[in-house]
């Protein structure tokens, strides 16, 4: 928005200075007493995306509120207030998301968009006739885009009503805000890159898609009841015990359980095998495996120290080692003879 805008409302000017005065006056009050609490310095001094949010109902009411108290510089703010109110109603009509307020043919929003389009055309006619300077009118791309958006929304609503008997149109569902937010996320993830390419986009899209799956949720809607836990048919303890020395009975017991499970027609894996998120038994399995692997590797470097060997091997393993050594000695002695 420039410093001055001209509308057809009594030939008066719409000034950005009115917004600045409103912010300066309103910011002097405590936050709980401000007329426009959402209005900040960013809206007044930053980019167009922030300044567009000034075109709201609260700003329009705030201008009229401070005008009643004869604040200097706001004595001619009526056109600015009406301008903000008009664009606020236009944005609301193009952002309906509930069925009760959807855009209906010949409804309130439909008629307002038609009148807004007429108002925009008349304003542009003043610019074409030279009554309004170029700096006092919208840019060509903004005026064209706004006109196309409103006209296409009206045409789409009429088409859906006449051909498909749609009762209303939720205009928020057909805007491209989500698409723009998505591309904004891609640009932020790409970092300082002024020349993005198609491979960069595909790579970032894959990374963001994977991140959205792996990222844990902030909250949940399920409650775990510890008072009545369901005991699985097969526990992790059953699987670990079969590796013990006396494992024949344990293996047979596990086979019996598996045979009974196969006989049932309907069952789920989570109902059979122990799977409790509060008890990470998988860590025990990893420790069990890694400890055995590490012990096996260390035994390769321990030759004569029986005390060291006993620290890494079970008595059964030591017995097997002794038996194996005796057998080797017998074979060697037999070969010599």
Short mmCIF file of C-alpha atoms in Angstrom, two decimals:
data_model
loop_
_atom_site.label_atom_id
_atom_site.label_comp_id
_atom_site.label_asym_id
_atom_site.label_seq_id
_atom_site.Cartn_x
_atom_site.Cartn_y
_atom_site.Cartn_z
CA UNK A 1 0.00 0.00 0.00
CA UNK A 2 1.30 3.41 -0.88
CA UNK A 3 1.07 6.59 1.11
CA UNK A 4 -2.15 7.82 -0.55
CA UNK A 5 -5.15 6.05 -2.10
CA UNK A 6 -8.04 7.68 -3.86
CA UNK A 7 -11.51 6.22 -3.94
CA UNK A 8 -14.77 7.43 -5.35
CA UNK A 9 -16.16 8.01 -1.85
CA UNK A 10 -16.80 11.76 -2.00
CA UNK A 11 -13.51 12.21 -3.81
CA UNK A 12 -11.63 11.82 -0.54
CA UNK A 13 -8.27 10.16 0.04
CA UNK A 14 -7.41 6.95 1.82
CA UNK A 15 -4.15 7.55 3.66
CA UNK A 16 -1.75 5.07 5.19
CA UNK A 17 -0.89 7.78 7.68
CA UNK A 18 -4.23 7.08 9.37
CA UNK A 19 -3.06 3.55 10.19
CA UNK A 20 0.23 4.83 11.60
CA UNK A 21 -1.57 7.33 13.84
CA UNK A 22 -3.96 4.60 14.99
CA UNK A 23 -1.05 2.35 15.99
CA UNK A 24 0.87 5.12 17.76
CA UNK A 25 -2.20 6.15 19.71
CA UNK A 26 -3.34 2.62 20.52
CA UNK A 27 0.11 1.39 21.59
CA UNK A 28 0.15 3.92 24.43
CA UNK A 29 -2.57 1.98 26.24
CA UNK A 30 -2.10 -1.24 28.26
CA UNK A 31 -2.55 -4.42 26.26
CA UNK A 32 -5.86 -5.27 27.93
CA UNK A 33 -7.30 -1.84 27.09
CA UNK A 34 -6.22 -1.51 23.47
CA UNK A 35 -8.85 -1.04 20.77
CA UNK A 36 -6.74 -2.95 18.21
CA UNK A 37 -4.65 -5.38 20.31
CA UNK A 38 -3.47 -7.36 17.27
CA UNK A 39 -2.13 -4.29 15.48
CA UNK A 40 1.66 -4.22 15.87
CA UNK A 41 4.64 -2.35 14.53
CA UNK A 42 5.17 -5.09 11.95
CA UNK A 43 1.83 -4.28 10.32
CA UNK A 44 2.79 -0.64 9.91
CA UNK A 45 6.41 -0.86 8.80
CA UNK A 46 7.05 -4.31 7.30
CA UNK A 47 6.20 -6.08 4.05
CA UNK A 48 2.96 -6.14 2.08
CA UNK A 49 1.89 -9.47 3.61
CA UNK A 50 1.71 -7.78 7.01
CA UNK A 51 0.14 -4.59 5.70
CA UNK A 52 -2.68 -6.50 4.02
CA UNK A 53 -3.79 -7.70 7.45
CA UNK A 54 -4.52 -4.10 8.34
CA UNK A 55 -7.58 -4.27 6.08
CA UNK A 56 -9.72 -5.65 8.88
CA UNK A 57 -12.88 -4.87 10.78
CA UNK A 58 -11.01 -4.07 14.00
CA UNK A 59 -8.87 -1.42 12.30
CA UNK A 60 -11.95 0.16 10.71
CA UNK A 61 -13.68 0.35 14.09
CA UNK A 62 -10.49 1.59 15.76
CA UNK A 63 -10.21 4.52 13.36
CA UNK A 64 -13.77 5.60 14.04
CA UNK A 65 -13.28 5.13 17.78
CA UNK A 66 -10.28 7.46 18.00
CA UNK A 67 -11.90 9.95 15.63
CA UNK A 68 -14.63 10.50 18.23
CA UNK A 69 -11.94 11.65 20.66
CA UNK A 70 -10.61 14.20 18.12
CA UNK A 71 -7.20 12.59 17.75
CA UNK A 72 -5.06 14.83 15.48
CA UNK A 73 -4.75 13.44 11.95
CA UNK A 74 -7.89 11.28 12.08
CA UNK A 75 -10.49 13.92 11.32
CA UNK A 76 -10.71 12.72 7.68
CA UNK A 77 -10.30 8.96 8.28
CA UNK A 78 -13.85 7.98 7.24
CA UNK A 79 -12.82 6.86 3.72
CA UNK A 80 -9.92 4.84 5.16
CA UNK A 81 -12.25 3.14 7.63
CA UNK A 82 -14.76 2.29 4.90
CA UNK A 83 -11.94 1.03 2.67
CA UNK A 84 -10.71 -1.35 5.40
CA UNK A 85 -14.25 -2.50 6.09
CA UNK A 86 -14.95 -3.19 2.41
CA UNK A 87 -11.84 -5.30 1.92
CA UNK A 88 -12.46 -7.10 5.21
CA UNK A 89 -15.92 -8.14 3.99
CA UNK A 90 -14.42 -9.20 0.67
CA UNK A 91 -11.80 -11.38 2.36
CA UNK A 92 -14.46 -12.92 4.60
CA UNK A 93 -16.65 -13.78 1.62
CA UNK A 94 -13.70 -15.47 -0.08
CA UNK A 95 -12.75 -17.41 3.05
CA UNK A 96 -15.92 -19.22 4.10
CA UNK A 97 -15.33 -22.68 5.57
CA UNK A 98 -18.64 -23.66 7.24
CA UNK A 99 -21.85 -24.69 5.55
CA UNK A 100 -23.98 -22.19 7.46
CA UNK A 101 -21.96 -19.29 6.03
CA UNK A 102 -21.15 -20.76 2.60
CA UNK A 103 -21.43 -18.71 -0.57
CA UNK A 104 -24.96 -19.06 -1.96
CA UNK A 105 -26.24 -17.73 -5.27
CA UNK A 106 -28.05 -14.44 -4.66
CA UNK A 107 -27.07 -14.66 -1.01
CA UNK A 108 -25.56 -11.88 1.08
CA UNK A 109 -21.92 -12.68 0.22
CA UNK A 110 -22.81 -13.27 -3.43
CA UNK A 111 -24.43 -9.86 -3.74
CA UNK A 112 -21.56 -8.20 -1.89
CA UNK A 113 -18.98 -9.69 -4.27
CA UNK A 114 -21.01 -8.43 -7.20
CA UNK A 115 -21.15 -4.93 -5.72
CA UNK A 116 -17.43 -5.09 -4.88
CA UNK A 117 -16.65 -5.97 -8.49
CA UNK A 118 -18.72 -3.00 -9.68
CA UNK A 119 -16.93 -0.74 -7.19
CA UNK A 120 -13.53 -1.99 -8.38
CA UNK A 121 -14.45 -1.41 -12.03
CA UNK A 122 -15.62 2.13 -11.28
CA UNK A 123 -12.43 2.83 -9.36
CA UNK A 124 -10.35 1.60 -12.29
CA UNK A 125 -12.43 3.70 -14.68
CA UNK A 126 -11.46 6.77 -12.66
CA UNK A 127 -7.84 5.74 -13.10
CA UNK A 128 -8.33 5.22 -16.85
CA UNK A 129 -10.01 8.61 -17.21
CA UNK A 130 -7.14 10.31 -15.41
CA UNK A 131 -9.10 11.25 -12.31
CA UNK A 132 -6.86 9.02 -10.19
CA UNK A 133 -3.08 8.93 -10.45
CA UNK A 134 -1.20 5.70 -10.96
CA UNK A 135 0.30 5.93 -7.48
CA UNK A 136 -3.20 6.29 -6.05
CA UNK A 137 -4.51 3.09 -7.60
CA UNK A 138 -3.72 -0.60 -7.28
CA UNK A 139 -0.99 -2.11 -9.39
CA UNK A 140 -2.12 -3.67 -12.67
CA UNK A 141 -1.37 -7.21 -11.49
CA UNK A 142 -3.20 -6.69 -8.17
CA UNK A 143 -6.29 -5.23 -9.81
CA UNK A 144 -6.36 -7.95 -12.47
CA UNK A 145 -5.84 -10.76 -9.96
CA UNK A 146 -8.51 -9.42 -7.62
CA UNK A 147 -11.01 -9.09 -10.46
CA UNK A 148 -10.29 -12.59 -11.78
CA UNK A 149 -10.61 -14.08 -8.29
CA UNK A 150 -13.98 -12.50 -7.59
CA UNK A 151 -15.43 -13.12 -11.05
CA UNK A 152 -14.29 -16.75 -11.15
CA UNK A 153 -15.77 -17.34 -7.69
CA UNK A 154 -19.12 -15.95 -8.79
CA UNK A 155 -19.08 -17.98 -12.01
CA UNK A 156 -18.11 -21.17 -10.21
CA UNK A 157 -20.85 -20.72 -7.63
CA UNK A 158 -23.45 -20.16 -10.35
CA UNK A 159 -22.23 -23.16 -12.35
CA UNK A 160 -22.36 -25.52 -9.37
CA UNK A 161 -25.84 -24.28 -8.51
CA UNK A 162 -27.32 -24.54 -12.01
CA UNK A 163 -25.65 -27.75 -13.21
CA UNK A 164 -25.11 -29.75 -10.03
CA UNK A 165 -27.63 -28.21 -7.63
CA UNK A 166 -25.01 -27.24 -5.04
CA UNK A 167 -26.60 -25.38 -2.16
CA UNK A 168 -23.48 -23.41 -1.28
CA UNK A 169 -19.77 -23.08 -2.02
CA UNK A 170 -17.08 -23.14 0.67
CA UNK A 171 -14.73 -20.58 -0.80
CA UNK A 172 -11.90 -21.40 1.58
CA UNK A 173 -11.63 -24.86 0.04
CA UNK A 174 -10.74 -23.48 -3.38
CA UNK A 175 -8.04 -20.96 -2.46
CA UNK A 176 -4.33 -21.61 -2.86
CA UNK A 177 -3.17 -20.60 0.61
CA UNK A 178 -2.14 -24.16 1.51
CA UNK A 179 -0.21 -24.50 -1.73
CA UNK A 180 1.63 -21.24 -1.07
CA UNK A 181 2.40 -22.37 2.49
CA UNK A 182 3.77 -25.65 1.13
CA UNK A 183 6.10 -23.91 -1.32
CA UNK A 184 7.12 -21.54 1.47
CA UNK A 185 8.10 -24.53 3.59
CA UNK A 186 10.12 -25.93 0.69
CA UNK A 187 11.94 -22.63 0.25
CA UNK A 188 12.75 -22.43 3.96
CA UNK A 189 14.07 -25.99 4.00
CA UNK A 190 16.30 -25.23 1.00
CA UNK A 191 18.13 -22.52 2.94
CA UNK A 192 20.04 -19.78 1.13
CA UNK A 193 19.47 -20.90 -2.43
CA UNK A 194 18.53 -18.31 -5.04
CA UNK A 195 18.41 -20.87 -7.86
CA UNK A 196 16.34 -23.88 -6.77
CA UNK A 197 16.02 -26.72 -9.23
CA UNK A 198 13.69 -29.64 -9.80
CA UNK A 199 16.05 -32.21 -8.17
CA UNK A 200 16.28 -29.97 -5.10
CA UNK A 201 12.50 -29.79 -4.88
CA UNK A 202 12.10 -33.57 -5.21
CA UNK A 203 14.77 -34.25 -2.58
CA UNK A 204 13.27 -31.78 -0.11
CA UNK A 205 9.79 -33.15 -0.74
CA UNK A 206 10.97 -36.68 0.08
CA UNK A 207 12.78 -35.50 3.21
CA UNK A 208 9.77 -33.54 4.47
CA UNK A 209 7.45 -36.46 3.72
CA UNK A 210 9.68 -38.83 5.71
CA UNK A 211 10.01 -36.34 8.55
CA UNK A 212 6.24 -35.98 8.83
CA UNK A 213 5.95 -39.76 9.29
CA UNK A 214 8.82 -40.18 11.75
CA UNK A 215 8.02 -37.12 13.85
CA UNK A 216 6.14 -38.24 16.99
CA UNK A 217 2.82 -36.55 17.74
CA UNK A 218 2.68 -33.87 20.41
CA UNK A 219 -0.34 -35.44 22.06
CA UNK A 220 -2.69 -38.39 21.78
CA UNK A 221 -6.30 -39.30 22.39
CA UNK A 222 -5.76 -42.75 23.93
CA UNK A 223 -5.43 -43.67 27.59
CA UNK A 224 -3.54 -46.74 28.84
CA UNK A 225 -5.35 -48.49 31.68
CA UNK A 226 -2.79 -50.22 33.89
CA UNK A 227 -5.44 -51.77 36.13
CA UNK A 228 -6.38 -54.44 33.59
CA UNK A 229 -3.39 -55.26 31.38
CA UNK A 230 -3.82 -57.88 28.69
CA UNK A 231 -1.26 -60.67 29.04
CA UNK A 232 0.06 -61.86 25.67
CA UNK A 233 0.22 -65.52 24.83
CA UNK A 234 3.94 -65.36 23.96
CA UNK A 235 6.21 -63.09 25.97
CA UNK A 236 9.74 -61.97 25.30
CA UNK A 237 10.84 -64.04 28.27
CA UNK A 238 9.61 -67.20 26.53
CA UNK A 239 11.72 -66.37 23.51
CA UNK A 240 14.84 -65.63 25.56
CA UNK A 241 14.56 -68.71 27.78
CA UNK A 242 14.86 -71.13 24.88
CA UNK A 243 18.56 -70.20 24.65
CA UNK A 244 19.28 -71.49 28.15
CA UNK A 245 21.10 -74.74 28.91
CA UNK A 246 18.03 -76.82 29.73
CA UNK A 247 15.90 -75.64 26.89
CA UNK A 248 14.11 -78.76 25.65
CA UNK A 249 10.98 -78.29 27.75
CA UNK A 250 10.88 -74.58 26.99
CA UNK A 251 11.07 -75.17 23.26
CA UNK A 252 8.32 -77.77 23.43
CA UNK A 253 6.17 -75.38 25.45
CA UNK A 254 6.68 -72.67 22.84
CA UNK A 255 5.81 -75.10 20.05
CA UNK A 256 2.58 -76.02 21.84
CA UNK A 257 1.59 -72.38 22.08
CA UNK A 258 2.32 -71.82 18.40
CA UNK A 259 0.29 -74.89 17.40
CA UNK A 260 -2.68 -73.63 19.39
CA UNK A 261 -2.40 -70.23 17.73
CA UNK A 262 -2.35 -71.77 14.26
CA UNK A 263 -5.53 -73.64 15.08
CA UNK A 264 -7.38 -70.38 15.64
CA UNK A 265 -8.84 -68.67 12.58
CA UNK A 266 -8.84 -65.04 13.72
CA UNK A 267 -5.90 -63.55 15.60
CA UNK A 268 -3.63 -60.52 15.52
CA UNK A 269 0.11 -60.43 16.04
CA UNK A 270 -0.15 -57.75 18.74
CA UNK A 271 -2.59 -59.94 20.67
CA UNK A 272 -0.14 -62.86 20.75
CA UNK A 273 3.35 -61.47 21.12
CA UNK A 274 4.28 -59.19 23.98
CA UNK A 275 4.26 -55.58 22.75
CA UNK A 276 4.15 -53.09 25.60
CA UNK A 277 5.36 -49.57 24.87
CA UNK A 278 6.01 -48.97 28.56
CA UNK A 279 8.46 -51.93 28.73
CA UNK A 280 11.13 -51.79 26.04
CA UNK A 281 12.05 -55.51 26.04
CA UNK A 282 13.68 -55.06 22.65
CA UNK A 283 16.54 -53.31 24.46
CA UNK A 284 17.09 -56.42 26.56
CA UNK A 285 17.32 -58.51 23.41
CA UNK A 286 19.88 -56.16 21.91
CA UNK A 287 21.96 -56.21 25.09
CA UNK A 288 21.71 -60.01 25.18
CA UNK A 289 22.92 -60.35 21.60
CA UNK A 290 25.65 -57.71 21.76
CA UNK A 291 27.00 -59.10 25.04
CA UNK A 292 27.32 -62.56 23.55
CA UNK A 293 28.97 -61.24 20.41
CA UNK A 294 31.42 -59.11 22.39
CA UNK A 295 32.30 -62.01 24.69
CA UNK A 296 32.96 -64.25 21.72
CA UNK A 297 35.30 -61.72 20.15
CA UNK A 298 37.20 -61.10 23.39
CA UNK A 299 37.73 -64.82 23.96
CA UNK A 300 39.81 -64.90 20.79
CA UNK A 301 42.46 -62.75 22.49
CA UNK A 302 42.46 -64.62 25.82
CA UNK A 303 44.73 -67.66 25.58
CA UNK A 304 46.01 -68.94 28.93
CA UNK A 305 44.13 -67.03 31.64
CA UNK A 306 41.33 -69.31 32.84
CA UNK A 307 40.01 -66.67 35.22
CA UNK A 308 39.50 -64.23 32.35
CA UNK A 309 37.83 -66.92 30.27
CA UNK A 310 35.45 -67.81 33.08
CA UNK A 311 34.32 -64.18 33.23
CA UNK A 312 33.14 -64.30 29.61
CA UNK A 313 31.87 -67.87 29.31
CA UNK A 314 29.28 -69.96 31.13
CA UNK A 315 30.35 -73.17 32.91
CA UNK A 316 28.82 -75.23 30.13
CA UNK A 317 30.86 -73.33 27.56
CA UNK A 318 34.03 -73.83 29.62
CA UNK A 319 33.26 -77.54 29.86
CA UNK A 320 32.75 -77.74 26.13
CA UNK A 321 36.05 -75.92 25.59
CA UNK A 322 37.89 -78.36 27.86
CA UNK A 323 36.33 -81.33 26.10
CA UNK A 324 37.27 -79.87 22.74
CA UNK A 325 40.86 -79.31 23.88
CA UNK A 326 41.14 -82.89 25.17
CA UNK A 327 39.84 -84.21 21.88
CA UNK A 328 42.39 -82.15 19.99
CA UNK A 329 45.22 -83.51 22.17
CA UNK A 330 44.04 -87.09 21.62
CA UNK A 331 43.90 -86.56 17.87
CA UNK A 332 47.37 -85.01 17.87
CA UNK A 333 48.79 -87.88 19.98
CA UNK A 334 47.15 -90.44 17.71
CA UNK A 335 48.63 -88.78 14.64
CA UNK A 336 52.14 -88.87 16.15
CA UNK A 337 51.89 -92.59 16.86
#
